[in-house]
C-alpha atoms as a printed R data frame, in Angstrom:
    type eleno elety resid chain resno       x       y       z
1   ATOM     1    CA   UNK     A     1   1.102 -13.408  11.482
2   ATOM     2    CA   UNK     A     2   0.320 -12.778   8.150
3   ATOM     3    CA   UNK     A     3  -3.364 -11.526   7.402
4   ATOM     4    CA   UNK     A     4  -4.610 -11.174   4.080
5   ATOM     5    CA   UNK     A     5  -7.466  -8.508   3.332
6   ATOM     6    CA   UNK     A     6  -8.941  -8.410  -0.098
7   ATOM     7    CA   UNK     A     7 -11.391  -5.609  -1.839
8   ATOM     8    CA   UNK     A     8 -12.545  -4.867  -4.915
9   ATOM     9    CA   UNK     A     9 -15.312  -7.568  -5.722
10  ATOM    10    CA   UNK     A    10 -18.626  -6.182  -7.461
11  ATOM    11    CA   UNK     A    11 -21.088  -6.647 -10.765
12  ATOM    12    CA   UNK     A    12 -19.706  -6.244 -14.059
13  ATOM    13    CA   UNK     A    13 -20.900  -7.382 -17.739
14  ATOM    14    CA   UNK     A    14 -19.332  -9.938 -19.786
15  ATOM    15    CA   UNK     A    15 -16.129  -8.953 -21.510
16  ATOM    16    CA   UNK     A    16 -15.531  -6.566 -18.509
17  ATOM    17    CA   UNK     A    17 -12.683  -5.951 -16.441
18  ATOM    18    CA   UNK     A    18 -12.337  -5.873 -12.519
19  ATOM    19    CA   UNK     A    19  -9.037  -5.175 -10.640
20  ATOM    20    CA   UNK     A    20  -9.275  -7.243  -6.687
21  ATOM    21    CA   UNK     A    21  -6.890  -5.566  -3.914
22  ATOM    22    CA   UNK     A    22  -4.882  -8.132  -1.696
23  ATOM    23    CA   UNK     A    23  -3.192  -6.103   1.530
24  ATOM    24    CA   UNK     A    24  -0.841  -8.198   3.726
25  ATOM    25    CA   UNK     A    25   0.017  -7.576   7.257
26  ATOM    26    CA   UNK     A    26   3.796  -7.377   6.219
27  ATOM    27    CA   UNK     A    27   6.385  -7.477   3.601
28  ATOM    28    CA   UNK     A    28   6.207 -11.192   2.349
29  ATOM    29    CA   UNK     A    29   6.790 -11.357  -1.684
30  ATOM    30    CA   UNK     A    30  10.455 -12.819  -0.605
31  ATOM    31    CA   UNK     A    31   9.220 -15.271   1.647
32  ATOM    32    CA   UNK     A    32   6.068 -16.227   1.267
33  ATOM    33    CA   UNK     A    33   3.916 -17.586  -1.659
34  ATOM    34    CA   UNK     A    34   0.563 -15.246  -2.693
35  ATOM    35    CA   UNK     A    35  -2.316 -16.537  -4.090
36  ATOM    36    CA   UNK     A    36  -5.726 -16.054  -5.593
37  ATOM    37    CA   UNK     A    37  -8.646 -18.669  -4.956
38  ATOM    38    CA   UNK     A    38 -12.012 -18.715  -6.043
39  ATOM    39    CA   UNK     A    39 -14.936 -20.633  -4.726
40  ATOM    40    CA   UNK     A    40 -18.319 -20.770  -6.748
41  ATOM    41    CA   UNK     A    41 -21.695 -21.867  -4.843
42  ATOM    42    CA   UNK     A    42 -21.342 -25.644  -4.889
43  ATOM    43    CA   UNK     A    43 -18.131 -26.347  -5.936
44  ATOM    44    CA   UNK     A    44 -15.060 -26.580  -4.340
45  ATOM    45    CA   UNK     A    45 -12.274 -24.193  -4.099
46  ATOM    46    CA   UNK     A    46 -10.066 -23.717  -6.810
47  ATOM    47    CA   UNK     A    47  -6.670 -21.988  -8.040
48  ATOM    48    CA   UNK     A    48  -6.888 -19.186  -9.806
49  ATOM    49    CA   UNK     A    49  -3.555 -17.600  -9.999
50  ATOM    50    CA   UNK     A    50  -0.418 -17.184  -7.591
51  ATOM    51    CA   UNK     A    51   3.516 -16.942  -7.040
52  ATOM    52    CA   UNK     A    52   5.913 -18.771  -6.319
53  ATOM    53    CA   UNK     A    53   9.294 -17.595  -5.711
54  ATOM    54    CA   UNK     A    54   8.251 -14.367  -6.926
55  ATOM    55    CA   UNK     A    55   7.136 -15.956 -10.693
56  ATOM    56    CA   UNK     A    56   3.608 -16.282 -11.705
57  ATOM    57    CA   UNK     A    57   1.523 -18.723 -12.350
58  ATOM    58    CA   UNK     A    58  -2.322 -19.195 -14.093
59  ATOM    59    CA   UNK     A    59  -4.739 -21.774 -14.080
60  ATOM    60    CA   UNK     A    60  -5.652 -22.702 -17.589
61  ATOM    61    CA   UNK     A    61  -9.243 -21.359 -17.430
62  ATOM    62    CA   UNK     A    62  -7.895 -17.865 -16.573
63  ATOM    63    CA   UNK     A    63  -4.249 -17.432 -18.382
64  ATOM    64    CA   UNK     A    64  -4.647 -14.747 -20.677
65  ATOM    65    CA   UNK     A    65  -7.103 -12.976 -19.048
66  ATOM    66    CA   UNK     A    66  -5.888 -12.447 -15.323
67  ATOM    67    CA   UNK     A    67  -2.551 -11.104 -14.114
68  ATOM    68    CA   UNK     A    68  -1.191 -11.512 -11.211
69  ATOM    69    CA   UNK     A    69   1.323  -8.596  -9.807
70  ATOM    70    CA   UNK     A    70   2.473  -7.257  -6.463
71  ATOM    71    CA   UNK     A    71   3.549  -3.440  -5.285
72  ATOM    72    CA   UNK     A    72   6.484  -4.484  -2.366
73  ATOM    73    CA   UNK     A    73   6.266  -1.070  -1.176
74  ATOM    74    CA   UNK     A    74   2.713  -0.519  -0.082
75  ATOM    75    CA   UNK     A    75   2.686  -4.534   0.489
76  ATOM    76    CA   UNK     A    76  -0.357  -5.266  -2.005
77  ATOM    77    CA   UNK     A    77  -0.916  -8.219  -4.484
78  ATOM    78    CA   UNK     A    78  -3.326  -7.115  -7.417
79  ATOM    79    CA   UNK     A    79  -5.552  -9.644  -9.685
80  ATOM    80    CA   UNK     A    80  -6.228  -7.598 -12.692
81  ATOM    81    CA   UNK     A    81  -9.288  -9.622 -14.575
82  ATOM    82    CA   UNK     A    82  -9.770  -8.864 -17.930
83  ATOM    83    CA   UNK     A    83 -12.275 -10.618 -20.287
84  ATOM    84    CA   UNK     A    84 -14.273 -11.539 -17.920
85  ATOM    85    CA   UNK     A    85 -17.031 -14.360 -17.754
86  ATOM    86    CA   UNK     A    86 -20.333 -15.704 -16.356
87  ATOM    87    CA   UNK     A    87 -18.114 -18.949 -15.508
88  ATOM    88    CA   UNK     A    88 -16.143 -16.349 -13.300
89  ATOM    89    CA   UNK     A    89 -18.545 -15.654 -11.004
90  ATOM    90    CA   UNK     A    90 -17.529 -16.730  -7.549
91  ATOM    91    CA   UNK     A    91 -15.995 -15.433  -4.286
92  ATOM    92    CA   UNK     A    92 -12.871 -14.755  -4.299
93  ATOM    93    CA   UNK     A    93 -10.026 -15.355  -1.370
94  ATOM    94    CA   UNK     A    94  -6.416 -13.992  -1.130
95  ATOM    95    CA   UNK     A    95  -4.172 -16.539   0.511
96  ATOM    96    CA   UNK     A    96  -0.492 -16.600   1.718
97  ATOM    97    CA   UNK     A    97   1.691 -19.333   2.848
98  ATOM    98    CA   UNK     A    98   5.477 -20.068   3.589
99  ATOM    99    CA   UNK     A    99   7.120 -20.426   0.368
100 ATOM   100    CA   UNK     A   100   8.581 -23.843  -1.212
101 ATOM   101    CA   UNK     A   101   8.746 -26.017  -3.865
102 ATOM   102    CA   UNK     A   102   5.028 -27.829  -2.527
103 ATOM   103    CA   UNK     A   103   1.796 -27.838  -5.419
104 ATOM   104    CA   UNK     A   104   0.863 -24.051  -6.053
105 ATOM   105    CA   UNK     A   105  -2.939 -25.232  -6.505
106 ATOM   106    CA   UNK     A   106  -3.685 -26.649  -3.286
107 ATOM   107    CA   UNK     A   107  -5.283 -24.966  -0.701
108 ATOM   108    CA   UNK     A   108  -3.491 -27.187   2.068
109 ATOM   109    CA   UNK     A   109  -0.340 -24.767   1.320
110 ATOM   110    CA   UNK     A   110  -1.386 -21.698   2.349
111 ATOM   111    CA   UNK     A   111  -1.918 -20.720   6.140
112 ATOM   112    CA   UNK     A   112  -3.262 -16.874   5.574
113 ATOM   113    CA   UNK     A   113  -6.725 -16.257   4.065
114 ATOM   114    CA   UNK     A   114  -8.545 -13.420   3.229
115 ATOM   115    CA   UNK     A   115 -12.791 -13.057   3.945
116 ATOM   116    CA   UNK     A   116 -12.999 -13.428   0.095
117 ATOM   117    CA   UNK     A   117 -14.498 -11.180  -2.000
118 ATOM   118    CA   UNK     A   118 -17.869 -11.662  -4.345
119 ATOM   119    CA   UNK     A   119 -17.125 -11.415  -8.291
120 ATOM   120    CA   UNK     A   120 -20.440 -11.440 -10.456
121 ATOM   121    CA   UNK     A   121 -20.559 -11.722 -13.857
122 ATOM   122    CA   UNK     A   122 -23.573 -11.268 -15.929
123 ATOM   123    CA   UNK     A   123 -24.691 -12.180 -19.345
């Protein structure tokens, strides 16, 4: 089984940066898709950034500001968040699932989920 564990959330001022980390229980970068989702109060969980066949994809709302990367040797996935905005405030989740050509943005395509980490951006 693959069990993501997130860390790195916190409080930051608008325009600042945060680095979220996700550690996987096993090496999955070549066999699984990995993604970050977020969920704000009263809203549905939405796709932020992810990989399919190790190729990165980003939601339009974060493209150019966020970067997803990995360290295969450490079984680690990173979400570097720059130029943060108050609307980025949410609980961020790391997710993993069997790689395929199915939608990369649908939470239903991911079997394994972390517990979430809170990101709060003040104005």
